[in-house]
Amino acid sequence: MRVAIASDHGGIHIRKEIADLLDELKIEYVDFGCNCETSVDYPDYALPVAEKVASGEF
């Protein structure tokens, strides 16, 4: 199984918790960000994930 994760600034902490859980479970994932706590727009991070899922990479 391979998982894609991403969030905006509001979800950065929960995304990190999810990444830790995936590590524990030895599930491969790609983190598309964001990696900052300044305000960002979620579509900037959701779109690349959606494109990768739609292409069959995930």
Coordinates of N, CA and C in Angstrom, one line a residue:
M1 N 0.9 -1.2 0.0 CA 0.0 0.0 0.0 C 0.9 1.2 0.0
R2 N 0.5 2.2 -0.7 CA 1.2 3.5 -0.8 C 0.2 4.6 -0.6
V3 N 0.5 5.6 0.2 CA -0.5 6.6 0.6 C 0.1 8.0 0.3
A4 N -0.8 8.9 -0.2 CA -0.4 10.3 -0.3 C -1.1 11.1 0.7
I5 N -0.3 12.0 1.4 CA -0.9 12.9 2.4 C -0.5 14.3 2.1
A6 N -1.4 15.2 2.6 CA -1.1 16.6 2.4 C -2.1 17.4 3.4
S7 N -1.7 18.6 3.6 CA -2.6 19.5 4.4 C -2.2 20.9 4.2
D8 N -3.1 21.8 4.6 CA -2.8 23.2 4.7 C -2.2 23.5 6.0
H9 N -1.9 24.7 6.3 CA -1.3 25.1 7.6 C -2.1 24.7 8.8
G10 N -3.5 24.6 8.7 CA -4.3 24.2 9.8 C -4.3 22.7 10.1
G11 N -3.8 21.9 9.2 CA -3.7 20.5 9.4 C -2.4 19.9 9.6
I12 N -1.4 20.8 9.7 CA 0.0 20.3 9.7 C 0.3 19.4 10.9
H13 N -0.3 19.7 12.1 CA 0.0 18.9 13.2 C -0.6 17.5 13.1
I14 N -1.9 17.4 12.7 CA -2.5 16.1 12.5 C -1.9 15.3 11.4
R15 N -1.4 16.0 10.3 CA -0.7 15.3 9.3 C 0.5 14.7 9.8
K16 N 1.2 15.4 10.6 CA 2.5 14.8 11.2 C 2.1 13.6 12.1
E17 N 1.0 13.6 12.8 CA 0.6 12.4 13.6 C 0.3 11.3 12.7
I18 N -0.4 11.6 11.6 CA -0.7 10.5 10.6 C 0.5 9.9 10.0
A19 N 1.5 10.8 9.7 CA 2.8 10.3 9.1 C 3.5 9.4 10.2
D20 N 3.5 9.8 11.4 CA 4.1 8.9 12.5 C 3.4 7.6 12.5
L21 N 2.1 7.6 12.5 CA 1.3 6.3 12.5 C 1.6 5.4 11.3
L22 N 1.7 6.1 10.1 CA 2.1 5.3 8.9 C 3.5 4.7 9.0
D23 N 4.4 5.5 9.6 CA 5.7 4.9 9.9 C 5.7 3.7 10.8
E24 N 4.9 3.8 11.8 CA 4.8 2.7 12.8 C 4.2 1.5 12.1
L25 N 3.3 1.7 11.2 CA 2.6 0.6 10.5 C 3.4 0.1 9.3
K26 N 4.5 0.8 9.1 CA 5.4 0.5 7.9 C 4.6 0.6 6.6
I27 N 3.8 1.6 6.5 CA 3.1 1.9 5.3 C 3.8 3.0 4.6
E28 N 4.1 2.8 3.3 CA 4.8 3.8 2.5 C 3.9 4.9 2.2
Y29 N 4.4 6.2 2.3 CA 3.6 7.3 2.0 C 4.5 8.4 1.4
V30 N 3.9 9.3 0.7 CA 4.5 10.5 0.2 C 3.8 11.7 0.8
D31 N 4.6 12.6 1.4 CA 4.0 13.8 2.1 C 4.2 15.0 1.1
F32 N 3.1 15.5 0.7 CA 3.1 16.6 -0.3 C 3.0 18.0 0.4
G33 N 3.2 18.0 1.7 CA 3.2 19.3 2.5 C 1.8 19.7 2.9
C34 N 1.8 20.9 3.4 CA 2.7 22.0 3.5 C 3.6 21.8 4.8
N35 N 4.7 22.4 4.8 CA 5.7 22.3 5.9 C 5.9 23.6 6.6
C36 N 4.9 24.4 6.7 CA 5.0 25.7 7.4 C 3.7 26.0 8.1
E37 N 3.8 26.8 9.1 CA 2.6 27.2 9.8 C 2.0 28.5 9.4
T38 N 2.5 29.1 8.4 CA 2.0 30.4 7.9 C 0.8 30.0 7.0
S39 N -0.1 30.9 6.8 CA -1.4 30.7 6.1 C -1.1 30.3 4.6
V40 N -1.6 29.2 4.2 CA -1.5 28.8 2.8 C -2.9 28.3 2.3
D41 N -3.1 28.2 1.0 CA -4.4 27.7 0.5 C -4.3 26.2 0.3
Y42 N -5.3 25.5 0.8 CA -5.3 24.0 0.8 C -5.3 23.5 -0.7
P43 N -6.0 24.2 -1.6 CA -5.9 23.6 -3.0 C -4.5 23.5 -3.6
D44 N -3.6 24.3 -3.1 CA -2.2 24.2 -3.6 C -1.6 22.9 -3.2
Y45 N -2.1 22.3 -2.2 CA -1.6 21.0 -1.8 C -2.5 19.8 -2.1
A46 N -3.8 20.1 -2.2 CA -4.7 19.0 -2.5 C -4.7 18.7 -4.0
L47 N -4.5 19.6 -4.9 CA -4.4 19.4 -6.3 C -3.3 18.4 -6.7
P48 N -2.1 18.6 -6.3 CA -1.1 17.6 -6.6 C -1.4 16.2 -6.1
V49 N -2.0 16.1 -5.0 CA -2.4 14.7 -4.4 C -3.5 14.2 -5.3
A50 N -4.5 15.0 -5.6 CA -5.6 14.5 -6.5 C -5.1 14.0 -7.8
E51 N -4.1 14.8 -8.4 CA -3.6 14.4 -9.7 C -2.9 13.1 -9.7
K52 N -2.1 12.9 -8.6 CA -1.3 11.6 -8.5 C -2.3 10.4 -8.3
V53 N -3.3 10.7 -7.5 CA -4.3 9.6 -7.3 C -5.1 9.3 -8.6
A54 N -5.5 10.4 -9.3 CA -6.2 10.2 -10.6 C -5.3 9.5 -11.6
S55 N -4.0 9.7 -11.6 CA -3.1 9.1 -12.6 C -2.8 7.6 -12.2
G56 N -3.2 7.2 -11.0 CA -3.0 5.8 -10.6 C -1.7 5.6 -9.9
E57 N -1.0 6.6 -9.5 CA 0.2 6.5 -8.8 C 0.0 6.1 -7.3
F58 N -1.2 6.4 -6.8 CA -1.6 6.0 -5.5 C -2.9 5.3 -5.5

